mmCIF file of C-alpha atoms in Angstrom:
data_model
loop_
_atom_site.group_PDB
_atom_site.id
_atom_site.type_symbol
_atom_site.label_atom_id
_atom_site.label_comp_id
_atom_site.label_asym_id
_atom_site.label_seq_id
_atom_site.Cartn_x
_atom_site.Cartn_y
_atom_site.Cartn_z
ATOM 1 C CA MET Y 1 0.000 0.000 0.000
ATOM 2 C CA HIS Y 2 2.780 2.433 0.905
ATOM 3 C CA ALA Y 3 4.486 1.785 -2.429
ATOM 4 C CA VAL Y 4 1.316 2.797 -4.281
ATOM 5 C CA VAL Y 5 1.040 6.047 -2.296
ATOM 6 C CA VAL Y 6 4.722 6.867 -2.833
ATOM 7 C CA LEU Y 7 4.478 6.024 -6.543
ATOM 8 C CA GLY Y 8 1.344 8.170 -6.911
ATOM 9 C CA PHE Y 9 3.019 11.089 -5.152
ATOM 10 C CA GLY Y 10 6.124 10.679 -7.306
ATOM 11 C CA LEU Y 11 4.104 10.696 -10.517
ATOM 12 C CA THR Y 12 2.244 13.797 -9.349
ATOM 13 C CA VAL Y 13 5.495 15.633 -8.634
ATOM 14 C CA VAL Y 14 7.021 14.581 -11.961
ATOM 15 C CA GLY Y 15 3.838 15.532 -13.849
ATOM 16 C CA CYS Y 16 3.701 18.947 -12.216
ATOM 17 C CA GLY Y 17 7.377 19.514 -12.840
ATOM 18 C CA HIS Y 18 7.208 19.233 -16.636
ATOM 19 C CA THR Y 19 7.020 22.902 -17.543
ATOM 20 C CA GLU Y 20 9.571 23.322 -20.299
ATOM 21 C CA GLY Y 21 8.519 26.296 -22.402
ATOM 22 C CA TRP Y 22 5.679 27.133 -20.005
ATOM 23 C CA ASP Y 23 4.043 30.407 -21.011
ATOM 24 C CA GLY Y 24 1.234 30.625 -18.471
ATOM 25 C CA GLU Y 25 2.473 33.302 -16.095
ATOM 26 C CA ALA Y 26 2.108 36.289 -18.420
ATOM 27 C CA ALA Y 27 -1.317 35.079 -19.580
ATOM 28 C CA VAL Y 28 -2.584 34.604 -16.004
ATOM 29 C CA ARG Y 29 -1.340 38.054 -15.011
ATOM 30 C CA GLU Y 30 -3.062 39.574 -18.064
ATOM 31 C CA VAL Y 31 -6.404 37.973 -17.161
ATOM 32 C CA MET Y 32 -6.038 39.333 -13.613
ATOM 33 C CA LEU Y 33 -5.397 42.826 -15.023
ATOM 34 C CA GLN Y 34 -8.482 42.534 -17.248
ATOM 35 C CA GLN Y 35 -10.524 41.467 -14.220
ATOM 36 C CA GLU Y 36 -9.342 44.509 -12.243
ATOM 37 C CA GLN Y 37 -10.299 46.803 -15.105
ATOM 38 C CA ALA Y 38 -13.743 45.224 -15.565
ATOM 39 C CA TRP Y 39 -14.414 45.454 -11.820
ATOM 40 C CA ASP Y 40 -13.443 49.119 -11.704
ATOM 41 C CA ARG Y 41 -15.942 49.799 -14.514
ATOM 42 C CA GLY Y 42 -18.671 48.097 -12.456
ATOM 43 C CA ASN Y 43 -18.791 45.231 -14.960
ATOM 44 C CA ILE Y 44 -19.231 41.999 -12.992
ATOM 45 C CA PRO Y 45 -20.060 39.931 -16.125
ATOM 46 C CA GLY Y 46 -16.806 41.214 -17.663
ATOM 47 C CA PHE Y 47 -14.944 40.332 -14.454
ATOM 48 C CA MET Y 48 -16.389 36.811 -14.627
ATOM 49 C CA VAL Y 49 -14.899 36.142 -18.085
ATOM 50 C CA GLY Y 50 -11.740 35.086 -16.226
ATOM 51 C CA TYR Y 51 -13.595 32.187 -14.606
ATOM 52 C CA ASP Y 52 -14.187 28.732 -16.077
ATOM 53 C CA GLU Y 53 -17.778 27.485 -16.433
ATOM 54 C CA LYS Y 54 -17.035 24.884 -13.718
ATOM 55 C CA VAL Y 55 -15.415 27.268 -11.227
ATOM 56 C CA CYS Y 56 -15.859 26.773 -7.502
ATOM 57 C CA PHE Y 57 -15.527 29.862 -5.304
ATOM 58 C CA ILE Y 58 -14.607 29.043 -1.700
ATOM 59 C CA SER Y 59 -14.671 31.578 1.140
ATOM 60 C CA ALA Y 60 -15.521 31.756 4.837
ATOM 61 C CA LYS Y 61 -19.186 31.994 3.788
ATOM 62 C CA GLY Y 62 -19.083 28.638 1.994
ATOM 63 C CA SER Y 63 -18.645 27.254 -1.505
ATOM 64 C CA THR Y 64 -20.434 28.232 -4.683
ATOM 65 C CA CYS Y 65 -19.837 26.258 -7.867
ATOM 66 C CA GLY Y 66 -20.611 27.074 -11.492
ATOM 67 C CA ARG Y 67 -19.904 30.399 -13.182
ATOM 68 C CA ASP Y 68 -23.579 31.419 -13.270
ATOM 69 C CA SER Y 69 -23.954 30.771 -9.534
ATOM 70 C CA VAL Y 70 -20.704 32.580 -8.710
ATOM 71 C CA THR Y 71 -21.816 35.522 -10.871
ATOM 72 C CA ALA Y 72 -25.152 35.663 -9.026
ATOM 73 C CA ARG Y 73 -23.279 35.634 -5.709
ATOM 74 C CA TYR Y 74 -21.107 38.570 -6.796
ATOM 75 C CA LEU Y 75 -24.168 40.498 -8.006
ATOM 76 C CA ARG Y 76 -25.923 39.983 -4.644
ATOM 77 C CA THR Y 77 -22.839 40.962 -2.648
ATOM 78 C CA TYR Y 78 -21.902 43.940 -4.843
ATOM 79 C CA PRO Y 79 -25.196 45.386 -6.148
ATOM 80 C CA ASP Y 80 -23.742 48.706 -7.341
ATOM 81 C CA GLN Y 81 -20.533 50.597 -8.095
ATOM 82 C CA GLN Y 82 -20.391 52.055 -4.573
ATOM 83 C CA ALA Y 83 -20.404 48.568 -3.028
ATOM 84 C CA MET Y 84 -17.803 47.394 -5.549
ATOM 85 C CA GLY Y 85 -15.350 50.247 -5.089
ATOM 86 C CA GLU Y 86 -12.000 50.033 -6.835
ATOM 87 C CA LEU Y 87 -10.221 46.664 -6.925
ATOM 88 C CA GLU Y 88 -6.501 46.323 -6.391
ATOM 89 C CA PHE Y 89 -4.754 42.972 -6.774
ATOM 90 C CA GLY Y 90 -1.359 42.404 -5.208
ATOM 91 C CA MET Y 91 -0.015 39.632 -7.373
ATOM 92 C CA GLY Y 92 2.131 37.055 -5.649
ATOM 93 C CA GLU Y 93 3.403 33.902 -7.265
ATOM 94 C CA VAL Y 94 2.172 32.261 -10.430
ATOM 95 C CA LEU Y 95 3.466 28.702 -10.323
ATOM 96 C CA PRO Y 96 3.078 26.091 -13.060
ATOM 97 C CA ALA Y 97 1.302 22.843 -12.198
ATOM 98 C CA GLY Y 98 2.132 21.100 -15.457
ATOM 99 C CA ASN Y 99 1.874 22.833 -18.816
ATOM 100 C CA ASP Y 100 -1.862 23.524 -18.697
ATOM 101 C CA HIS Y 101 -2.476 24.456 -15.059
ATOM 102 C CA ALA Y 102 -1.169 27.013 -12.586
ATOM 103 C CA TRP Y 103 -1.485 28.187 -9.004
ATOM 104 C CA CYS Y 104 -1.618 31.901 -8.331
ATOM 105 C CA THR Y 105 -1.510 33.597 -4.932
ATOM 106 C CA GLY Y 106 -1.906 37.198 -3.932
ATOM 107 C CA THR Y 107 -3.887 39.826 -2.101
ATOM 108 C CA TRP Y 108 -6.915 41.962 -2.905
ATOM 109 C CA LYS Y 109 -8.195 45.305 -1.677
ATOM 110 C CA LEU Y 110 -11.479 47.041 -2.334
ATOM 111 C CA HIS Y 111 -11.125 50.792 -1.916
ATOM 112 C CA ARG Y 112 -14.614 52.156 -1.261
ATOM 113 C CA SER Y 113 -15.806 55.580 -0.149
ATOM 114 C CA ARG Y 114 -16.904 54.237 3.247
ATOM 115 C CA ASP Y 115 -14.066 51.765 3.905
ATOM 116 C CA THR Y 116 -11.288 49.609 2.525
ATOM 117 C CA VAL Y 117 -11.564 45.846 2.840
ATOM 118 C CA ALA Y 118 -8.770 43.429 2.056
ATOM 119 C CA GLY Y 119 -7.783 39.786 2.043
ATOM 120 C CA GLY Y 120 -5.929 37.160 0.099
ATOM 121 C CA PHE Y 121 -6.543 34.505 -2.515
ATOM 122 C CA SER Y 122 -5.197 31.341 -4.036
ATOM 123 C CA LEU Y 123 -6.408 30.519 -7.523
ATOM 124 C CA PHE Y 124 -6.105 27.297 -9.496
ATOM 125 C CA TRP Y 125 -6.032 27.990 -13.241
ATOM 126 C CA ALA Y 126 -6.457 25.877 -16.383
ATOM 127 C CA ARG Y 127 -5.534 26.601 -19.973
ATOM 128 C CA THR Y 128 -8.776 26.197 -21.930
ATOM 129 C CA PRO Y 129 -9.674 26.747 -25.596
ATOM 130 C CA GLN Y 130 -10.905 30.210 -24.482
ATOM 131 C CA GLY Y 131 -7.606 30.997 -22.738
ATOM 132 C CA TRP Y 132 -6.508 30.767 -19.106
ATOM 133 C CA ARG Y 133 -9.473 30.481 -16.732
ATOM 134 C CA ILE Y 134 -9.890 30.130 -12.970
ATOM 135 C CA LEU Y 135 -11.144 26.698 -11.864
ATOM 136 C CA ARG Y 136 -10.894 27.218 -8.085
ATOM 137 C CA ASP Y 137 -10.957 30.526 -6.239
ATOM 138 C CA HIS Y 138 -10.168 30.377 -2.540
ATOM 139 C CA THR Y 139 -10.646 33.934 -1.282
ATOM 140 C CA TYR Y 140 -10.210 34.938 2.328
#
């Protein structure tokens, strides 16, 4: 049994390590920039373009899966431009997880007229036919 676990772990590490010619970092950072810009225009549907159809958003308030459901959650939480404020991402690492996936970490701030709220995130990305998209968003 232990040999199977060790072998599985080894294959996972080797599979994630094959990143020769990996071009994901710049693309992920560009999508994040586009999301910031859409948010600052009050365009939640535009912000959501960076998410895969099968995204799961995980926060202290629970999990929401599916882009339509995550979009509805954002629209309920941020009903207008005043509630949305101005978004600022602090980009941390973008690490390859094979050639077609990546992990991204960083911070976020919402600068609003009444307050500034902030937290962090870890995002799991996939290269799709539509470009790089977020599959898992763990925001705290």
